[in-house]
Amino acid sequence: MTKQKISVLLVDDHSLVRRGFRRMLEDESDINVVGEASNSSEAEDLARKLKPQVVLMDCALPGENGITAARNILRMLPETAVLMLSMHSEETLVRQALEAGARGYILKNASDLDLAAAVRRAMDGDIVLDPQVKRAEALKGERTAGLTARELEVLQLIAMGKSNKEIASDLDLSVNTVAVHRANIMNALGLHKTAELVVYAIRNGLVNLP
């Protein structure tokens, strides 16, 4: 009896990156890439239709970020293993990914990147963290300089140049609630100006530059 292949959905807004990852995975006899998505909306739609066993998802996606998309996918498909991909090892991102339910966090630019091994380990129930990521800190779940999932969403929209009113509309919140989130974000990160928040978000891969 032939063993069923592990079904994988690739999510990255760069087609060349997806193509490279697809080649890496489809060289393996036990892995099958069943779909590709370039943004979070496509990812959620394809996950709903294809029900992949593993989703490889970039953290920084156009529109809704990958961490929020991961949370939405896992709400629909709790048995799916989500592996987050990122160019950044920043602790806030790692913590948010794990809190969203991701099974792992992998650095895309790692010299020894082995996606196939990560996929298999995730399927076996392991938490897969890149060696450059500090496991103990990532799994603490303490606030320190970290942001809540909602604060991460607000920060992303701030970095996209949206006003409190626009953010309130996008997230179905009151303008006052958004203002409170903005203040909490600044306090948590030790920043004092909107421009500093934007720089922080870009530097840590929370948003994609055009």
mmCIF file of N, CA and C in Angstrom, residues 79-159:
data_model
loop_
_atom_site.group_PDB
_atom_site.id
_atom_site.type_symbol
_atom_site.label_atom_id
_atom_site.label_comp_id
_atom_site.label_asym_id
_atom_site.label_seq_id
_atom_site.Cartn_x
_atom_site.Cartn_y
_atom_site.Cartn_z
ATOM 1 N N GLU A 79 -6.519 21.001 12.612
ATOM 2 C CA GLU A 79 -5.544 19.912 12.516
ATOM 3 C C GLU A 79 -4.408 20.236 11.550
ATOM 4 N N THR A 80 -4.530 21.326 10.817
ATOM 5 C CA THR A 80 -3.491 21.709 9.859
ATOM 6 C C THR A 80 -2.262 22.241 10.598
ATOM 7 N N ALA A 81 -1.079 21.884 10.105
ATOM 8 C CA ALA A 81 0.164 22.400 10.674
ATOM 9 C C ALA A 81 0.594 23.621 9.860
ATOM 10 N N VAL A 82 0.717 24.766 10.511
ATOM 11 C CA VAL A 82 1.160 25.989 9.836
ATOM 12 C C VAL A 82 2.606 26.272 10.220
ATOM 13 N N LEU A 83 3.446 26.431 9.211
ATOM 14 C CA LEU A 83 4.841 26.803 9.424
ATOM 15 C C LEU A 83 5.033 28.209 8.879
ATOM 16 N N MET A 84 5.454 29.130 9.739
ATOM 17 C CA MET A 84 5.659 30.505 9.319
ATOM 18 C C MET A 84 7.065 30.673 8.751
ATOM 19 N N LEU A 85 7.144 31.417 7.655
ATOM 20 C CA LEU A 85 8.422 31.727 7.014
ATOM 21 C C LEU A 85 8.690 33.216 7.158
ATOM 22 N N SER A 86 9.931 33.580 7.417
ATOM 23 C CA SER A 86 10.244 34.998 7.593
ATOM 24 C C SER A 86 11.708 35.270 7.294
ATOM 25 N N MET A 87 11.994 36.525 6.958
ATOM 26 C CA MET A 87 13.373 36.974 6.809
ATOM 27 C C MET A 87 13.926 37.455 8.147
ATOM 28 N N HIS A 88 13.081 37.483 9.179
ATOM 29 C CA HIS A 88 13.444 38.127 10.437
ATOM 30 C C HIS A 88 13.292 37.181 11.630
ATOM 31 N N SER A 89 14.239 37.272 12.557
ATOM 32 C CA SER A 89 14.194 36.432 13.758
ATOM 33 C C SER A 89 13.708 37.215 14.968
ATOM 34 N N GLU A 90 13.134 38.406 14.744
ATOM 35 C CA GLU A 90 12.697 39.290 15.828
ATOM 36 C C GLU A 90 11.723 38.566 16.763
ATOM 37 N N GLU A 91 11.952 38.680 18.054
ATOM 38 C CA GLU A 91 11.221 37.897 19.050
ATOM 39 C C GLU A 91 9.713 38.122 19.004
ATOM 40 N N THR A 92 9.294 39.366 18.741
ATOM 41 C CA THR A 92 7.859 39.650 18.694
ATOM 42 C C THR A 92 7.175 38.804 17.639
ATOM 43 N N LEU A 93 7.786 38.712 16.461
ATOM 44 C CA LEU A 93 7.193 37.922 15.376
ATOM 45 C C LEU A 93 7.108 36.449 15.737
ATOM 46 N N VAL A 94 8.174 35.929 16.318
ATOM 47 C CA VAL A 94 8.187 34.504 16.681
ATOM 48 C C VAL A 94 7.095 34.208 17.701
ATOM 49 N N ARG A 95 7.003 35.056 18.724
ATOM 50 C CA ARG A 95 5.995 34.841 19.758
ATOM 51 C C ARG A 95 4.584 34.915 19.180
ATOM 52 N N GLN A 96 4.346 35.918 18.329
ATOM 53 C CA GLN A 96 3.015 36.073 17.756
ATOM 54 C C GLN A 96 2.642 34.882 16.872
ATOM 55 N N ALA A 97 3.608 34.371 16.136
ATOM 56 C CA ALA A 97 3.349 33.210 15.284
ATOM 57 C C ALA A 97 2.938 31.997 16.108
ATOM 58 N N LEU A 98 3.664 31.751 17.181
ATOM 59 C CA LEU A 98 3.356 30.598 18.030
ATOM 60 C C LEU A 98 2.042 30.785 18.777
ATOM 61 N N GLU A 99 1.776 32.021 19.204
ATOM 62 C CA GLU A 99 0.518 32.285 19.891
ATOM 63 C C GLU A 99 -0.676 32.120 18.941
ATOM 64 N N ALA A 100 -0.443 32.364 17.650
ATOM 65 C CA ALA A 100 -1.510 32.196 16.660
ATOM 66 C C ALA A 100 -1.771 30.723 16.368
ATOM 67 N N GLY A 101 -0.888 29.854 16.846
ATOM 68 C CA GLY A 101 -1.084 28.418 16.652
ATOM 69 C C GLY A 101 -0.132 27.788 15.662
ATOM 70 N N ALA A 102 0.822 28.570 15.135
ATOM 71 C CA ALA A 102 1.776 28.023 14.174
ATOM 72 C C ALA A 102 2.598 26.908 14.811
ATOM 73 N N ARG A 103 2.934 25.912 14.001
ATOM 74 C CA ARG A 103 3.714 24.767 14.469
ATOM 75 C C ARG A 103 5.212 25.037 14.387
ATOM 76 N N GLY A 104 5.575 26.182 13.748
ATOM 77 C CA GLY A 104 6.989 26.470 13.644
ATOM 78 C C GLY A 104 7.268 27.812 13.008
ATOM 79 N N TYR A 105 8.547 28.211 13.049
ATOM 80 C CA TYR A 105 8.991 29.500 12.544
ATOM 81 C C TYR A 105 10.353 29.287 11.907
ATOM 82 N N ILE A 106 10.430 29.521 10.586
ATOM 83 C CA ILE A 106 11.637 29.209 9.829
ATOM 84 C C ILE A 106 12.144 30.462 9.122
ATOM 85 N N LEU A 107 13.441 30.681 9.158
ATOM 86 C CA LEU A 107 14.037 31.820 8.470
ATOM 87 C C LEU A 107 14.288 31.456 7.003
ATOM 88 N N LYS A 108 13.718 32.256 6.102
ATOM 89 C CA LYS A 108 13.810 31.974 4.671
ATOM 90 C C LYS A 108 15.236 32.085 4.152
ATOM 91 N N ASN A 109 16.051 32.921 4.786
ATOM 92 C CA ASN A 109 17.416 33.155 4.290
ATOM 93 C C ASN A 109 18.459 32.278 4.980
ATOM 94 N N ALA A 110 18.004 31.268 5.705
ATOM 95 C CA ALA A 110 18.947 30.378 6.394
ATOM 96 C C ALA A 110 19.777 29.601 5.357
ATOM 97 N N SER A 111 21.070 29.511 5.586
ATOM 98 C CA SER A 111 21.951 28.836 4.621
ATOM 99 C C SER A 111 21.671 27.333 4.551
ATOM 100 N N ASP A 112 21.163 26.783 5.633
ATOM 101 C CA ASP A 112 20.899 25.340 5.670
ATOM 102 C C ASP A 112 19.398 25.047 5.662
ATOM 103 N N LEU A 113 18.629 25.889 4.973
ATOM 104 C CA LEU A 113 17.177 25.743 4.949
ATOM 105 C C LEU A 113 16.781 24.369 4.412
ATOM 106 N N ASP A 114 16.040 23.621 5.200
ATOM 107 C CA ASP A 114 15.567 22.291 4.802
ATOM 108 C C ASP A 114 14.058 22.235 5.034
ATOM 109 N N LEU A 115 13.310 22.687 4.038
ATOM 110 C CA LEU A 115 11.854 22.763 4.183
ATOM 111 C C LEU A 115 11.222 21.383 4.333
ATOM 112 N N ALA A 116 11.738 20.418 3.597
ATOM 113 C CA ALA A 116 11.146 19.081 3.646
ATOM 114 C C ALA A 116 11.225 18.502 5.056
ATOM 115 N N ALA A 117 12.379 18.644 5.689
ATOM 116 C CA ALA A 117 12.533 18.141 7.057
ATOM 117 C C ALA A 117 11.590 18.874 8.003
ATOM 118 N N ALA A 118 11.428 20.186 7.807
ATOM 119 C CA ALA A 118 10.526 20.973 8.654
ATOM 120 C C ALA A 118 9.092 20.516 8.485
ATOM 121 N N VAL A 119 8.699 20.243 7.250
ATOM 122 C CA VAL A 119 7.335 19.771 6.978
ATOM 123 C C VAL A 119 7.085 18.435 7.678
ATOM 124 N N ARG A 120 8.029 17.537 7.570
ATOM 125 C CA ARG A 120 7.860 16.216 8.200
ATOM 126 C C ARG A 120 7.781 16.338 9.722
ATOM 127 N N ARG A 121 8.635 17.170 10.296
ATOM 128 C CA ARG A 121 8.623 17.335 11.753
ATOM 129 C C ARG A 121 7.300 17.947 12.224
ATOM 130 N N ALA A 122 6.797 18.912 11.470
ATOM 131 C CA ALA A 122 5.514 19.528 11.825
ATOM 132 C C ALA A 122 4.399 18.497 11.779
ATOM 133 N N MET A 123 4.442 17.628 10.791
ATOM 134 C CA MET A 123 3.440 16.570 10.672
ATOM 135 C C MET A 123 3.523 15.591 11.838
ATOM 136 N N ASP A 124 4.723 15.435 12.379
ATOM 137 C CA ASP A 124 4.910 14.536 13.525
ATOM 138 C C ASP A 124 4.512 15.199 14.843
ATOM 139 N N GLY A 125 4.120 16.478 14.784
ATOM 140 C CA GLY A 125 3.672 17.170 15.986
ATOM 141 C C GLY A 125 4.725 17.993 16.688
ATOM 142 N N ASP A 126 5.925 18.091 16.082
ATOM 143 C CA ASP A 126 6.997 18.872 16.709
ATOM 144 C C ASP A 126 6.787 20.369 16.491
ATOM 145 N N ILE A 127 7.353 21.171 17.396
ATOM 146 C CA ILE A 127 7.473 22.612 17.174
ATOM 147 C C ILE A 127 8.808 22.820 16.466
ATOM 148 N N VAL A 128 8.752 23.413 15.279
ATOM 149 C CA VAL A 128 9.948 23.568 14.444
ATOM 150 C C VAL A 128 10.408 25.022 14.476
ATOM 151 N N LEU A 129 11.528 25.274 15.153
ATOM 152 C CA LEU A 129 12.067 26.624 15.230
ATOM 153 C C LEU A 129 13.456 26.670 14.604
ATOM 154 N N ASP A 130 13.679 27.704 13.810
ATOM 155 C CA ASP A 130 14.998 27.885 13.215
ATOM 156 C C ASP A 130 16.039 27.984 14.329
ATOM 157 N N PRO A 131 17.226 27.409 14.125
ATOM 158 C CA PRO A 131 18.273 27.464 15.158
ATOM 159 C C PRO A 131 18.631 28.876 15.602
ATOM 160 N N GLN A 132 18.425 29.867 14.725
ATOM 161 C CA GLN A 132 18.749 31.249 15.088
ATOM 162 C C GLN A 132 17.694 31.890 15.998
ATOM 163 N N VAL A 133 16.566 31.199 16.143
ATOM 164 C CA VAL A 133 15.495 31.709 17.006
ATOM 165 C C VAL A 133 15.697 31.157 18.412
ATOM 166 N N LYS A 134 15.588 32.016 19.413
ATOM 167 C CA LYS A 134 15.763 31.583 20.798
ATOM 168 C C LYS A 134 14.483 30.932 21.291
ATOM 169 N N ARG A 135 14.529 29.625 21.427
ATOM 170 C CA ARG A 135 13.322 28.871 21.778
ATOM 171 C C ARG A 135 12.716 29.307 23.105
ATOM 172 N N ALA A 136 13.528 29.427 24.130
ATOM 173 C CA ALA A 136 12.989 29.746 25.450
ATOM 174 C C ALA A 136 12.234 31.074 25.429
ATOM 175 N N GLU A 137 12.833 32.085 24.821
ATOM 176 C CA GLU A 137 12.193 33.391 24.778
ATOM 177 C C GLU A 137 10.934 33.352 23.939
ATOM 178 N N ALA A 138 10.990 32.607 22.830
ATOM 179 C CA ALA A 138 9.850 32.576 21.919
ATOM 180 C C ALA A 138 8.642 31.913 22.554
ATOM 181 N N LEU A 139 8.888 30.982 23.453
ATOM 182 C CA LEU A 139 7.768 30.226 24.027
ATOM 183 C C LEU A 139 7.292 30.764 25.376
ATOM 184 N N LYS A 140 7.919 31.810 25.868
ATOM 185 C CA LYS A 140 7.510 32.336 27.172
ATOM 186 C C LYS A 140 6.077 32.833 27.174
ATOM 187 N N GLY A 141 5.718 33.567 26.104
ATOM 188 C CA GLY A 141 4.380 34.130 26.048
ATOM 189 C C GLY A 141 4.197 35.294 26.997
ATOM 190 N N GLU A 142 5.290 35.815 27.532
ATOM 191 C CA GLU A 142 5.203 36.963 28.419
ATOM 192 C C GLU A 142 5.108 38.230 27.589
ATOM 193 N N ARG A 143 4.578 39.286 28.171
ATOM 194 C CA ARG A 143 4.395 40.495 27.389
ATOM 195 C C ARG A 143 5.729 41.177 27.062
ATOM 196 N N THR A 144 6.502 41.553 28.040
ATOM 197 C CA THR A 144 7.729 42.336 27.861
ATOM 198 C C THR A 144 7.542 43.307 26.706
ATOM 199 N N ALA A 145 8.357 43.141 25.637
ATOM 200 C CA ALA A 145 8.230 44.066 24.507
ATOM 201 C C ALA A 145 7.324 43.502 23.428
ATOM 202 N N GLY A 146 6.700 42.353 23.680
ATOM 203 C CA GLY A 146 5.847 41.735 22.677
ATOM 204 C C GLY A 146 4.511 42.442 22.559
ATOM 205 N N LEU A 147 3.837 42.193 21.440
ATOM 206 C CA LEU A 147 2.533 42.790 21.185
ATOM 207 C C LEU A 147 1.469 41.714 21.120
ATOM 208 N N THR A 148 0.247 42.072 21.486
ATOM 209 C CA THR A 148 -0.855 41.140 21.339
ATOM 210 C C THR A 148 -1.199 41.023 19.860
ATOM 211 N N ALA A 149 -2.007 40.026 19.514
ATOM 212 C CA ALA A 149 -2.399 39.838 18.118
ATOM 213 C C ALA A 149 -3.106 41.076 17.574
ATOM 214 N N ARG A 150 -3.991 41.671 18.368
ATOM 215 C CA ARG A 150 -4.710 42.859 17.919
ATOM 216 C C ARG A 150 -3.756 44.046 17.746
ATOM 217 N N GLU A 151 -2.823 44.187 18.674
ATOM 218 C CA GLU A 151 -1.850 45.269 18.558
ATOM 219 C C GLU A 151 -0.984 45.110 17.312
ATOM 220 N N LEU A 152 -0.673 43.859 16.987
ATOM 221 C CA LEU A 152 0.113 43.598 15.787
ATOM 222 C C LEU A 152 -0.657 44.038 14.540
ATOM 223 N N GLU A 153 -1.955 43.771 14.526
ATOM 224 C CA GLU A 153 -2.791 44.204 13.400
ATOM 225 C C GLU A 153 -2.826 45.727 13.298
ATOM 226 N N VAL A 154 -3.001 46.378 14.447
ATOM 227 C CA VAL A 154 -3.046 47.845 14.464
ATOM 228 C C VAL A 154 -1.712 48.425 13.999
ATOM 229 N N LEU A 155 -0.608 47.845 14.477
ATOM 230 C CA LEU A 155 0.710 48.329 14.076
ATOM 231 C C LEU A 155 0.902 48.205 12.574
ATOM 232 N N GLN A 156 0.473 47.094 12.009
ATOM 233 C CA GLN A 156 0.620 46.908 10.572
ATOM 234 C C GLN A 156 -0.132 47.998 9.800
ATOM 235 N N LEU A 157 -1.333 48.311 10.244
ATOM 236 C CA LEU A 157 -2.134 49.334 9.566
ATOM 237 C C LEU A 157 -1.549 50.726 9.763
ATOM 238 N N ILE A 158 -0.981 50.984 10.946
ATOM 239 C CA ILE A 158 -0.292 52.257 11.179
ATOM 240 C C ILE A 158 0.857 52.401 10.185
ATOM 241 N N ALA A 159 1.609 51.307 10.019
ATOM 242 C CA ALA A 159 2.757 51.330 9.117
ATOM 243 C C ALA A 159 2.346 51.509 7.663
#
